XYZ file of C-alpha atoms in Angstrom:
755
model
C 18.922 -6.108 -49.460
C 21.544 -8.269 -51.296
C 20.822 -11.958 -51.516
C 23.985 -12.492 -49.723
C 23.625 -9.923 -47.076
C 23.004 -10.971 -43.555
C 19.445 -11.401 -42.510
C 17.573 -8.239 -41.431
C 14.115 -7.154 -40.351
C 14.179 -8.251 -36.691
C 16.189 -9.401 -33.838
C 19.142 -11.491 -35.133
C 21.122 -14.045 -33.275
C 23.318 -17.172 -34.079
C 22.578 -20.809 -33.475
C 25.412 -23.401 -33.275
C 24.618 -26.358 -35.301
C 25.923 -29.800 -34.748
C 25.894 -33.042 -36.772
C 26.479 -31.289 -40.306
C 28.732 -33.431 -42.569
C 28.260 -31.568 -45.767
C 26.897 -28.692 -47.689
C 23.646 -30.576 -48.254
C 23.018 -30.720 -44.577
C 23.488 -26.792 -44.308
C 21.258 -26.363 -47.284
C 18.357 -28.633 -45.710
C 18.558 -26.948 -42.397
C 18.361 -23.507 -44.064
C 15.309 -24.536 -46.185
C 13.618 -25.796 -43.030
C 14.220 -22.607 -40.980
C 13.156 -20.388 -43.787
C 10.001 -22.095 -44.134
C 8.864 -20.668 -40.601
C 6.856 -17.651 -40.507
C 8.969 -14.452 -40.435
C 12.288 -16.298 -40.186
C 15.248 -15.454 -42.406
C 18.154 -17.765 -41.950
C 21.771 -18.471 -43.348
C 23.458 -21.811 -42.503
C 27.036 -21.888 -43.027
C 28.602 -25.418 -43.081
C 32.243 -24.315 -42.582
C 31.334 -22.254 -39.410
C 28.630 -24.611 -38.150
C 26.430 -21.658 -37.485
C 23.210 -20.438 -38.547
C 22.620 -16.749 -38.632
C 18.942 -15.950 -37.966
C 16.611 -13.124 -37.967
C 13.235 -13.365 -36.379
C 10.231 -11.218 -35.445
C 10.121 -9.379 -31.910
C 9.373 -11.841 -29.038
C 10.328 -14.999 -31.204
C 11.038 -17.810 -29.022
C 14.463 -19.221 -30.158
C 13.511 -22.736 -28.720
C 11.095 -23.089 -31.848
C 14.100 -22.736 -34.106
C 16.150 -25.205 -32.112
C 13.217 -27.742 -32.128
C 12.918 -27.133 -35.910
C 16.621 -27.933 -36.329
C 16.460 -31.029 -34.207
C 13.248 -32.170 -36.307
C 15.764 -32.234 -39.282
C 18.079 -34.510 -37.434
C 20.635 -32.104 -36.326
C 21.391 -30.216 -33.012
C 21.285 -26.624 -32.455
C 21.858 -24.402 -29.251
C 22.478 -20.710 -28.366
C 26.214 -19.769 -28.141
C 27.183 -19.446 -24.525
C 29.056 -16.302 -25.339
C 27.756 -14.522 -28.445
C 30.442 -11.741 -28.557
C 33.451 -11.679 -26.221
C 33.996 -8.318 -24.361
C 37.282 -6.685 -24.639
C 39.765 -8.793 -22.864
C 37.864 -12.052 -23.003
C 38.438 -14.806 -25.336
C 35.721 -17.046 -26.958
C 36.649 -20.515 -26.211
C 36.078 -23.342 -28.723
C 32.945 -25.173 -27.488
C 33.444 -28.669 -25.787
C 31.247 -30.227 -28.426
C 33.637 -29.270 -31.150
C 36.738 -30.594 -29.419
C 34.783 -33.846 -28.414
C 33.712 -34.204 -32.024
C 37.297 -33.746 -33.362
C 38.645 -36.270 -30.547
C 36.093 -38.802 -31.719
C 36.928 -38.380 -35.242
C 40.496 -38.667 -34.605
C 39.899 -42.114 -32.565
C 37.723 -43.427 -35.367
C 40.392 -42.465 -38.056
C 43.266 -43.955 -36.076
C 41.296 -47.302 -35.359
C 40.311 -47.575 -39.265
C 43.746 -47.020 -40.317
C 45.260 -49.765 -38.046
C 42.597 -52.258 -39.282
C 42.365 -51.102 -42.971
C 45.885 -51.095 -44.012
C 46.461 -54.736 -43.448
C 43.070 -55.420 -45.473
C 44.245 -53.152 -48.325
C 47.638 -54.486 -48.539
C 46.330 -58.161 -48.688
C 43.813 -57.117 -51.494
C 46.451 -55.358 -53.575
C 49.404 -57.648 -52.995
C 48.607 -61.429 -54.098
C 51.704 -62.682 -52.357
C 50.376 -61.662 -48.932
C 46.997 -63.633 -49.604
C 47.616 -66.651 -47.365
C 45.329 -69.595 -47.141
C 42.698 -67.937 -45.087
C 43.324 -64.301 -45.638
C 39.770 -63.459 -46.869
C 38.442 -64.214 -43.162
C 41.136 -62.456 -41.721
C 40.109 -59.405 -43.890
C 36.520 -59.912 -42.715
C 37.666 -59.708 -39.045
C 39.530 -56.514 -39.760
C 37.116 -54.763 -41.979
C 33.815 -55.379 -40.393
C 34.701 -52.992 -37.368
C 35.834 -50.435 -39.681
C 32.812 -50.530 -41.950
C 30.360 -50.975 -38.887
C 32.131 -48.845 -36.112
C 34.452 -46.432 -37.684
C 31.605 -45.510 -40.527
C 28.749 -45.455 -37.858
C 28.565 -41.502 -38.099
C 27.884 -42.060 -41.666
C 25.110 -44.701 -41.271
C 23.416 -42.817 -38.360
C 23.165 -39.616 -40.553
C 22.046 -41.686 -43.542
C 19.167 -43.300 -41.574
C 18.180 -39.830 -40.170
C 18.132 -38.390 -43.657
C 16.168 -41.470 -44.894
C 13.359 -40.829 -42.089
C 13.237 -37.424 -43.314
C 13.070 -38.238 -46.891
C 16.298 -36.854 -48.090
C 19.699 -37.893 -49.103
C 23.214 -36.248 -48.303
C 26.698 -37.233 -48.916
C 26.367 -39.666 -45.855
C 23.678 -41.392 -47.830
C 26.351 -41.994 -50.485
C 29.121 -43.319 -48.110
C 26.743 -45.521 -46.088
C 25.340 -47.022 -49.117
C 28.686 -47.815 -50.828
C 30.505 -49.021 -47.606
C 27.312 -51.230 -46.615
C 26.616 -52.899 -49.957
C 30.437 -53.576 -50.062
C 30.302 -55.536 -46.655
C 26.889 -57.174 -47.490
C 28.144 -58.355 -50.907
C 31.383 -59.709 -49.267
C 29.424 -61.555 -46.737
C 27.168 -63.042 -49.369
C 30.336 -64.230 -51.442
C 32.109 -65.576 -48.406
C 29.211 -67.523 -46.886
C 27.211 -68.491 -49.899
C 29.680 -68.221 -52.830
C 32.879 -69.242 -53.618
C 35.120 -66.650 -52.121
C 35.225 -68.269 -48.818
C 37.063 -71.406 -49.894
C 40.733 -71.957 -48.740
C 43.347 -70.522 -51.010
C 41.172 -67.950 -52.917
C 43.095 -65.318 -54.530
C 41.755 -61.850 -55.305
C 44.172 -59.827 -57.730
C 44.023 -55.914 -57.488
C 42.785 -54.123 -60.578
C 42.526 -50.468 -61.728
C 39.725 -51.282 -63.996
C 36.595 -53.563 -63.619
C 36.917 -56.676 -65.494
C 33.731 -59.197 -65.865
C 34.089 -62.100 -63.508
C 31.918 -64.292 -61.190
C 30.485 -62.099 -58.761
C 30.320 -64.769 -55.937
C 34.118 -65.299 -56.043
C 35.168 -61.868 -55.103
C 34.999 -59.895 -51.839
C 35.152 -56.093 -51.539
C 36.104 -55.579 -47.950
C 39.000 -53.592 -49.006
C 36.687 -51.127 -50.723
C 34.346 -50.771 -47.744
C 37.122 -50.441 -45.273
C 39.561 -48.336 -47.607
C 36.506 -45.844 -48.539
C 35.704 -45.419 -44.973
C 39.199 -44.887 -44.083
C 39.894 -42.282 -46.638
C 36.702 -40.132 -45.973
C 37.515 -40.314 -42.553
C 40.889 -39.079 -42.938
C 39.444 -36.348 -45.376
C 36.799 -35.345 -42.834
C 39.287 -35.100 -40.100
C 41.406 -32.854 -41.852
C 38.774 -30.802 -43.115
C 37.412 -30.364 -39.612
C 40.971 -29.633 -38.277
C 41.623 -27.356 -41.125
C 38.195 -25.310 -40.605
C 39.311 -24.692 -36.876
C 42.740 -23.481 -38.050
C 41.047 -21.240 -40.636
C 38.896 -19.750 -37.818
C 42.087 -19.232 -35.818
C 42.378 -15.421 -36.787
C 39.068 -14.569 -35.198
C 39.882 -16.328 -32.032
C 43.396 -14.802 -31.892
C 41.766 -11.387 -32.437
C 39.401 -12.090 -29.292
C 42.179 -13.283 -27.231
C 44.247 -10.110 -27.872
C 42.567 -8.353 -24.991
C 43.775 -8.095 -21.309
C 42.448 -10.657 -18.936
C 42.715 -8.291 -15.734
C 42.896 -4.639 -15.052
C 44.123 -2.391 -12.113
C 41.172 -0.017 -11.368
C 41.698 3.281 -9.188
C 39.274 2.999 -6.200
C 39.463 5.871 -3.776
C 42.968 6.332 -4.713
C 44.014 2.882 -4.401
C 44.779 0.310 -7.179
C 42.261 -2.728 -7.091
C 42.751 -5.626 -9.650
C 39.355 -6.862 -11.260
C 38.798 -9.016 -14.235
C 38.426 -6.886 -17.361
C 34.725 -8.107 -17.824
C 33.648 -6.179 -14.594
C 35.209 -2.922 -15.893
C 32.558 -0.053 -16.240
C 32.470 2.985 -18.371
C 33.950 5.882 -16.555
C 36.210 3.761 -14.445
C 39.881 5.030 -14.312
C 42.462 2.294 -14.587
C 46.321 2.203 -14.639
C 48.466 0.738 -17.351
C 52.108 0.222 -16.654
C 54.713 -0.209 -19.186
C 54.388 -3.499 -20.973
C 50.868 -4.008 -20.153
C 47.904 -4.316 -22.459
C 45.308 -1.474 -22.380
C 42.112 -3.218 -20.936
C 39.524 -1.405 -22.923
C 38.965 1.771 -25.035
C 39.488 4.908 -23.451
C 40.872 8.552 -22.898
C 44.397 8.960 -21.233
C 43.669 10.998 -18.052
C 47.405 11.437 -16.865
C 50.695 10.236 -18.139
C 52.456 10.240 -21.517
C 53.658 7.076 -23.366
C 53.991 5.286 -26.671
C 51.691 2.632 -27.574
C 52.280 -0.211 -29.844
C 49.182 -1.004 -31.700
C 50.742 -3.489 -34.047
C 48.878 -6.335 -32.966
C 45.602 -4.837 -33.744
C 46.309 -2.607 -36.692
C 49.466 -3.866 -38.105
C 51.095 -0.366 -37.618
C 54.757 -1.070 -36.704
C 55.486 2.451 -35.314
C 54.291 3.101 -31.789
C 52.107 6.077 -31.465
C 52.610 8.768 -28.639
C 49.710 9.479 -26.495
C 49.176 11.961 -23.580
C 46.476 13.619 -21.622
C 43.185 13.910 -23.537
C 44.330 11.125 -26.341
C 42.144 8.215 -27.191
C 43.646 4.695 -26.729
C 42.372 1.393 -27.919
C 41.907 -1.868 -25.888
C 44.207 -4.655 -26.459
C 47.152 -2.370 -27.622
C 50.521 -2.356 -25.509
C 51.618 0.522 -23.422
C 55.333 0.570 -24.502
C 56.481 3.554 -22.466
C 55.392 5.327 -19.245
C 52.692 4.842 -16.674
C 49.280 5.857 -18.022
C 45.987 6.318 -16.328
C 43.046 5.769 -18.549
C 39.353 6.470 -18.319
C 37.261 3.932 -19.942
C 34.926 5.023 -22.541
C 33.745 1.762 -24.203
C 33.510 -1.674 -22.780
C 32.427 -5.241 -23.890
C 31.010 -5.692 -27.276
C 31.321 -1.822 -27.799
C 35.017 -1.884 -28.002
C 37.046 -1.582 -31.227
C 38.194 -5.089 -30.602
C 34.795 -6.635 -30.130
C 33.499 -4.539 -33.236
C 36.568 -5.961 -35.330
C 35.622 -9.512 -34.149
C 31.945 -8.956 -35.018
C 32.712 -7.557 -38.557
C 34.937 -10.579 -39.168
C 32.498 -13.209 -37.755
C 29.600 -11.513 -39.872
C 31.730 -11.777 -43.068
C 32.536 -15.343 -42.212
C 28.929 -16.407 -41.496
C 27.408 -14.585 -44.680
C 27.559 -16.274 -48.183
C 28.646 -14.983 -51.460
C 26.449 -15.630 -54.328
C 29.107 -18.265 -55.884
C 28.480 -20.161 -52.524
C 24.749 -19.914 -52.879
C 25.130 -21.601 -56.422
C 27.280 -24.205 -54.918
C 24.776 -25.069 -51.918
C 21.820 -25.182 -54.549
C 23.721 -27.745 -56.662
C 24.787 -29.654 -53.721
C 21.038 -30.069 -52.554
C 19.983 -31.867 -55.666
C 23.331 -33.692 -56.443
C 22.889 -36.598 -54.173
C 19.612 -37.743 -55.570
C 20.932 -37.413 -59.023
C 24.012 -39.544 -58.125
C 21.896 -42.302 -56.566
C 20.051 -42.210 -59.885
C 23.204 -42.415 -61.924
C 24.427 -45.428 -59.719
C 20.976 -47.171 -60.363
C 21.268 -46.526 -64.000
C 24.972 -47.731 -64.153
C 24.013 -50.845 -62.423
C 21.190 -51.538 -64.795
C 23.058 -50.807 -67.781
C 25.901 -53.082 -66.761
C 23.250 -55.759 -66.087
C 21.455 -55.272 -69.274
C 24.680 -55.374 -71.276
C 25.082 -58.973 -69.799
C 27.972 -58.359 -67.547
C 28.098 -60.202 -64.263
C 26.628 -58.773 -61.201
C 29.955 -58.201 -59.780
C 31.131 -55.735 -62.518
C 27.894 -54.036 -62.452
C 27.916 -53.743 -58.610
C 31.318 -52.416 -58.475
C 30.806 -49.729 -60.952
C 27.689 -48.446 -59.161
C 29.567 -48.390 -55.800
C 32.417 -46.291 -57.632
C 29.745 -43.878 -58.645
C 28.285 -43.531 -55.269
C 31.703 -43.015 -53.387
C 33.266 -40.747 -55.837
C 30.335 -38.295 -56.145
C 30.405 -37.053 -52.456
C 30.045 -33.415 -52.792
C 32.204 -32.360 -49.757
C 34.775 -30.380 -51.915
C 31.866 -28.391 -53.511
C 30.501 -27.375 -50.021
C 33.952 -26.366 -48.789
C 35.000 -24.381 -51.851
C 33.767 -21.236 -50.933
C 33.608 -21.140 -47.087
C 37.008 -22.267 -46.157
C 38.233 -19.531 -48.712
C 36.107 -16.907 -46.908
C 37.284 -18.066 -43.546
C 40.938 -17.784 -44.099
C 40.629 -14.657 -46.269
C 38.765 -12.614 -43.900
C 40.618 -13.884 -41.114
C 43.977 -12.873 -42.692
C 42.500 -9.509 -43.573
C 41.808 -8.975 -39.789
C 45.214 -9.653 -39.002
C 46.383 -6.944 -41.499
C 43.810 -4.657 -40.308
C 41.417 -5.060 -43.023
C 37.853 -5.961 -41.886
C 35.707 -7.168 -44.823
C 32.034 -6.728 -43.966
C 30.521 -9.517 -46.197
C 31.509 -12.174 -48.596
C 29.511 -10.382 -51.422
C 32.180 -7.648 -50.874
C 34.774 -10.027 -52.649
C 32.733 -10.086 -55.722
C 32.652 -6.101 -55.954
C 36.301 -5.836 -55.973
C 36.743 -8.018 -59.031
C 35.191 -5.451 -61.415
C 36.302 -2.115 -59.639
C 38.334 -0.075 -62.179
C 38.279 3.323 -60.613
C 39.141 4.339 -56.872
C 37.859 7.809 -55.737
C 40.020 9.062 -52.828
C 38.755 11.806 -50.262
C 41.789 14.010 -49.825
C 41.603 15.158 -46.228
C 42.289 12.467 -43.551
C 42.717 9.791 -46.559
C 45.372 10.905 -48.749
C 46.580 13.518 -46.231
C 46.722 13.349 -42.554
C 43.699 15.513 -41.916
C 45.717 17.521 -39.207
C 47.444 20.892 -39.494
C 51.270 20.557 -39.123
C 54.299 23.135 -39.476
C 55.299 22.970 -42.872
C 57.422 26.104 -43.395
C 58.992 29.361 -41.557
C 60.094 32.639 -43.268
C 61.879 35.188 -41.101
C 62.651 38.765 -41.222
C 66.309 39.770 -41.680
C 68.304 39.127 -38.329
C 65.514 36.876 -36.786
C 66.598 33.378 -35.827
C 63.924 30.556 -36.673
C 64.290 29.256 -33.113
C 63.222 32.645 -31.636
C 60.372 32.963 -34.048
C 59.038 29.556 -33.064
C 59.586 29.931 -29.251
C 57.711 33.236 -29.227
C 54.817 32.165 -31.587
C 54.585 28.789 -29.941
C 54.556 30.174 -26.250
C 51.552 32.296 -27.159
C 49.765 29.605 -29.164
C 50.122 27.025 -26.696
C 47.841 28.844 -24.507
C 45.084 28.566 -27.568
C 42.808 25.537 -28.246
C 42.634 26.238 -32.055
C 43.894 23.195 -34.088
C 46.427 25.770 -36.251
C 47.706 27.237 -32.905
C 48.269 23.512 -31.404
C 50.068 22.594 -34.643
C 52.507 25.592 -34.138
C 52.824 25.080 -30.354
C 53.765 21.251 -31.055
C 56.288 22.117 -33.689
C 57.823 24.676 -31.468
C 58.122 22.318 -28.557
C 59.836 19.653 -30.864
C 62.230 21.929 -32.246
C 63.096 24.546 -29.274
C 61.980 22.429 -26.145
C 59.981 23.684 -23.194
C 57.857 26.925 -23.951
C 57.625 29.880 -21.560
C 54.080 30.621 -20.235
C 52.550 33.674 -21.613
C 50.982 36.602 -19.451
C 47.946 38.840 -20.404
C 47.005 36.226 -23.028
C 44.122 37.587 -25.171
C 42.275 36.055 -28.058
C 41.284 38.654 -30.649
C 38.301 37.252 -32.381
C 38.892 36.518 -36.114
C 42.395 37.790 -36.082
C 44.811 35.949 -33.683
C 46.247 36.135 -30.289
C 48.330 38.470 -28.292
C 50.075 38.535 -24.893
C 53.440 38.706 -22.996
C 55.963 36.364 -23.364
C 59.064 36.871 -21.138
C 57.574 40.328 -20.495
C 57.865 41.033 -24.294
C 54.457 42.132 -26.133
C 53.851 39.497 -28.828
C 51.195 39.299 -31.572
C 50.405 36.116 -33.615
C 47.600 35.731 -36.332
C 46.713 37.497 -39.487
C 48.591 40.253 -41.193
C 45.876 42.507 -40.434
C 46.491 42.013 -36.619
C 50.013 42.937 -37.012
C 48.827 45.981 -39.155
C 46.848 46.981 -36.039
C 50.012 47.407 -34.280
C 51.703 49.006 -37.162
C 53.790 46.146 -38.038
C 54.178 45.377 -41.628
C 55.946 42.471 -43.404
C 59.001 43.216 -45.511
C 58.663 42.407 -49.171
C 60.489 39.117 -49.077
C 58.463 37.808 -46.356
C 55.116 39.052 -47.947
C 56.023 37.227 -51.242
C 56.806 33.953 -49.461
C 53.173 34.589 -47.505
C 51.484 35.162 -50.992
C 53.278 31.974 -52.436
C 52.073 29.683 -49.527
C 48.450 31.032 -49.681
C 48.439 30.244 -53.367
C 49.236 26.794 -52.518
C 46.333 26.661 -50.149
C 48.264 26.808 -46.916
C 47.687 28.571 -43.920
C 49.913 31.488 -43.136
C 50.439 32.936 -39.570
C 52.300 36.345 -39.052
C 54.339 36.796 -35.864
C 55.568 40.065 -34.523
C 57.054 41.213 -31.125
C 58.468 44.000 -29.530
C 56.899 46.525 -32.174
C 58.632 44.606 -34.978
C 57.157 42.152 -37.610
C 59.421 39.243 -37.025
C 58.255 36.650 -39.850
C 55.695 34.007 -40.673
C 54.983 30.393 -40.053
C 53.184 28.171 -42.525
C 50.846 25.292 -41.556
C 48.914 22.903 -43.795
C 47.219 19.538 -43.943
C 50.196 17.244 -44.836
C 50.415 14.392 -47.190
C 50.723 11.130 -45.242
C 54.309 9.708 -45.922
C 52.713 6.543 -47.390
C 50.153 7.905 -49.739
C 52.297 8.152 -52.645
C 53.430 4.646 -52.403
C 49.881 3.649 -51.940
C 48.578 5.410 -55.273
C 51.386 3.466 -57.098
C 50.062 0.324 -55.603
C 46.561 1.142 -56.772
C 47.800 1.839 -60.365
C 49.686 -1.526 -60.342
C 46.589 -3.502 -59.671
C 44.814 -1.710 -62.739
C 42.851 1.053 -60.881
C 42.568 4.614 -61.864
C 42.870 6.922 -58.772
C 40.817 10.051 -58.662
C 41.067 12.709 -55.892
C 38.025 14.268 -54.553
C 37.938 17.224 -52.203
C 36.101 20.529 -51.295
C 39.467 22.384 -51.548
C 40.014 24.717 -54.254
C 41.495 23.591 -57.557
C 45.125 24.835 -56.835
C 45.577 22.896 -53.648
C 43.940 19.826 -54.947
C 46.494 19.805 -57.924
C 49.349 20.288 -55.718
C 48.454 17.386 -53.432
C 47.494 15.249 -56.554
C 50.894 15.923 -58.170
C 52.781 15.108 -55.019
C 51.132 11.632 -54.834
C 50.965 10.895 -58.377
C 47.068 11.309 -59.010
C 46.256 12.617 -62.730
C 42.575 13.054 -62.255
C 41.312 15.529 -59.641
C 37.819 16.689 -58.881
C 37.867 19.786 -56.684
C 35.523 22.326 -54.941
C 32.998 19.597 -54.336
C 30.402 20.355 -51.424
C 29.745 17.649 -49.165
C 26.455 16.925 -50.137
C 27.479 16.668 -53.886
C 30.055 13.940 -53.340
C 27.352 11.218 -54.024
C 26.611 13.013 -57.516
C 30.193 12.675 -58.322
C 30.210 8.871 -57.709
C 26.792 8.548 -59.831
C 28.193 10.547 -62.572
C 31.461 8.256 -62.629
C 29.033 5.178 -62.621
C 26.926 6.452 -65.392
C 30.287 6.745 -67.403
C 30.358 3.098 -67.098
C 33.017 2.909 -64.450
C 32.880 0.525 -61.537
C 33.694 2.867 -58.617
C 35.459 2.230 -55.251
C 35.405 5.087 -52.544
C 37.741 5.577 -49.769
C 36.863 8.157 -47.016
C 36.812 8.738 -43.467
C 34.463 11.577 -42.440
C 30.613 11.714 -41.848
C 30.241 13.529 -45.182
C 31.797 10.651 -46.992
C 29.210 8.220 -45.628
C 26.429 8.658 -48.409
C 29.329 8.372 -51.075
C 30.761 5.360 -49.551
C 27.386 3.752 -49.581
C 26.602 4.631 -53.225
C 30.037 3.545 -54.432
C 30.101 0.037 -55.778
C 32.757 -0.673 -52.958
C 33.022 1.631 -49.932
C 36.411 1.539 -48.021
C 36.502 3.493 -44.652
C 39.695 4.599 -42.781
C 39.339 2.979 -39.294
C 40.596 6.239 -38.056
C 37.484 8.134 -39.220
C 34.031 8.284 -38.000
C 31.584 5.506 -36.915
C 29.190 6.691 -39.613
C 31.651 6.463 -42.335
C 32.536 2.891 -40.987
C 29.218 1.799 -40.843
C 28.381 2.910 -44.563
C 31.258 1.187 -45.954
C 32.064 -2.415 -47.271
C 35.666 -2.738 -45.925
C 37.073 -0.907 -42.979
C 40.650 -0.071 -42.827
C 41.821 -0.164 -39.285
C 45.028 1.720 -40.014
C 44.947 5.115 -41.221
C 47.264 4.052 -44.167
C 45.948 4.255 -47.497
C 48.201 1.286 -48.402
C 45.789 -0.817 -46.583
C 43.186 -0.083 -49.405
C 45.465 -1.594 -51.690
C 45.876 -4.573 -49.481
C 42.211 -4.982 -49.126
C 41.457 -4.973 -52.734
C 44.231 -7.355 -53.427
C 43.277 -9.788 -50.615
C 39.631 -9.505 -51.692
C 40.640 -10.435 -55.222
C 42.929 -13.185 -54.230
C 40.385 -14.689 -51.959
C 37.624 -14.462 -54.865
C 40.190 -16.092 -57.125
C 40.771 -18.964 -54.563
C 37.023 -19.566 -54.311
C 36.853 -19.700 -58.121
C 39.691 -22.230 -58.161
C 38.225 -24.330 -55.562
C 34.748 -24.464 -57.214
C 36.319 -25.322 -60.624
C 38.166 -28.267 -59.064
C 35.172 -29.437 -57.304
C 32.957 -29.123 -60.224
C 35.471 -30.640 -62.731
C 36.316 -33.334 -60.416
C 32.724 -34.686 -60.165
C 31.905 -34.087 -63.816
C 34.896 -35.932 -64.954
C 35.093 -38.679 -62.293
C 31.298 -39.759 -62.351
C 31.229 -41.095 -65.827
C 34.669 -42.659 -65.483
C 33.336 -44.579 -62.451
C 29.964 -45.499 -64.189
C 31.906 -46.788 -67.125
C 33.550 -49.306 -64.858
C 37.150 -47.794 -65.364
C 37.791 -46.872 -61.729
C 38.235 -49.130 -58.600
C 35.863 -48.028 -55.856
C 38.757 -47.928 -53.485
C 40.802 -45.597 -55.689
C 37.473 -43.545 -56.118
C 37.389 -43.129 -52.278
C 40.949 -42.018 -52.194
C 40.368 -39.445 -54.932
C 37.233 -38.106 -53.433
C 38.908 -37.333 -49.987
C 41.860 -35.907 -51.788
C 39.637 -33.506 -53.603
C 38.362 -32.135 -50.268
C 41.662 -31.987 -48.702
C 43.100 -30.149 -51.694
C 40.322 -27.477 -51.554
C 40.843 -26.732 -47.841
C 44.683 -26.809 -48.493
C 44.194 -24.137 -51.273
C 42.294 -21.951 -49.065
C 44.883 -22.111 -46.467
C 47.312 -20.704 -48.825
C 45.637 -17.490 -48.140
C 47.246 -17.272 -44.651
C 50.323 -16.394 -46.538
C 49.009 -13.301 -47.975
C 51.589 -10.409 -47.340
C 50.848 -6.752 -47.234
C 52.656 -4.310 -49.558
C 54.270 -2.866 -46.663
C 55.983 -6.016 -46.043
C 57.283 -6.419 -49.911
């Protein structure tokens, strides 16, 4: 199992963690949980959740107790996975926390701005301004910063230190020093002035107060924390929006009457009515009625899909046409909507390797910073500088080093990137998948169902002299309409579209291995292999025979048609190329990938399809069980391989590939084996998936670079006394807001279909 994969090996569930203020907190809880026997846990600071795997019969209360011992809160979610049609409300705790944070921020702004103004502008320093500053700043440093002090005390009791330790130490020492200077030094004398400086200059420590430092740092950090918290909630909005897509009520048929019930009460097998404009309550099969279904909210596909009796429909899609009666086949957490939400949630809760590195660093970062601050203090004192200069340099180090940006760099980008992917019908299974997309240089495409539609369709008609195309399709379609064979259905569907309603045949007979025969409008008709017509002494003319041979050489299926004792022509059916496949191949090439067509069809068919869409490399006549060997061979050639497929026989190859992408229109087995699921049956989604994954990874790296570079550059500057602690606090808060803002830019990622 990958180091970054979700925990496995036992029952898995999630805990909602409260009280975390930085990545160090998450790292500490994770270590505590993983020390328990049989427990594997991953704690994510951004989502405020712990994903836990435990042995059978393990009491979750033990895990909650362990988290509480560490000084944080934990609870099982009230609603683990929302059923189709239900939304997952934000917890009251999260709303309360955000509200309290906002109140503290507003209060600190109102009180701190005058303090900073007086400290920075000597003209505002009236006779007793320093005492006014104390009256305004003390509530900020004590009340507004209370969450930092409380967390620092909790950490101290457990022998650890986090970002809150740094904030609490910096602001508390600023207040205590100012009190000393005011009551026991010379700072309290009437008419004292305090010029604002960008750098630290030696002076009499007892003559200066640092209330603007304590209050200003508190205000800036509260602002940064508030916007981080709010941005994290915005970043998770895609998942909440996904869950809220479902219908809330459904009209179920009970004894022939419609009964309105909540969607959560719907059972498998229930028949329910969907009127035009209503959302389909859950996944099911159309029992009666025909309509066009708009799945754009769920899949991003803008063109409504025509459905009729026997067709599957997906919950949360909108009935855009006629009245439908649908029989529920999947409900609750089994629906496609719920599974999509689960995939997105899993991807957001996991950790990429780059994030694990950041977590490990932040875990040791705080103690190192405290040591640097103490060393800086000692060095300044040892060099003969006043206590004030030494103290201010140490405070600057403590404040500027808060590892908030480091902890947010990866999770916020993952939240936004995977959420945006869900909106575009791209489900990224885990954060480690992002790292796979960076190195991929070859993409292997299964032909059927991926590059092509995977369904037979009429592609050509050749008639004997004197025979009209419409007549050929009418007679052939009428007879084939009575057959369940996919080829027969393709002919019947095309005939209906071209000539309208088809007559009902009589004396219909299926000739095993050859075709069908019967009476249409009282005329004997045969449809099938050329040998079936020969049995009736009907032989194709040379021109039609040549057209038949040409179509068969191209790998297409030819059906001969005769009636009233004469051959009348042929209809040609084939698995057609998806209209968007050629554009998708161009997109893959533009992002530096080499497309390879992989198929079990003969070489001629494969070459023709490849030429049609622009693929140069073809691997044909491959048995399903040999697809894995093809992937292995390409990997042995030094290539990093992505595989796109949709069938059960693609699953092993999808698992073997460095990156597996399954078409959401394919089988559950293929989807399970893949790393990324493409909800739309559109190959362009594969291009979007790789582009989005690379963009997300690039954003993570930019965030990490900023966070690392910021700390590496800023700590020495602060230790050397070249930065005012108040400016240090503002810069630290800005770095976190920058990281979150940079991640939120991913919300603007656009599909190639929209370009």
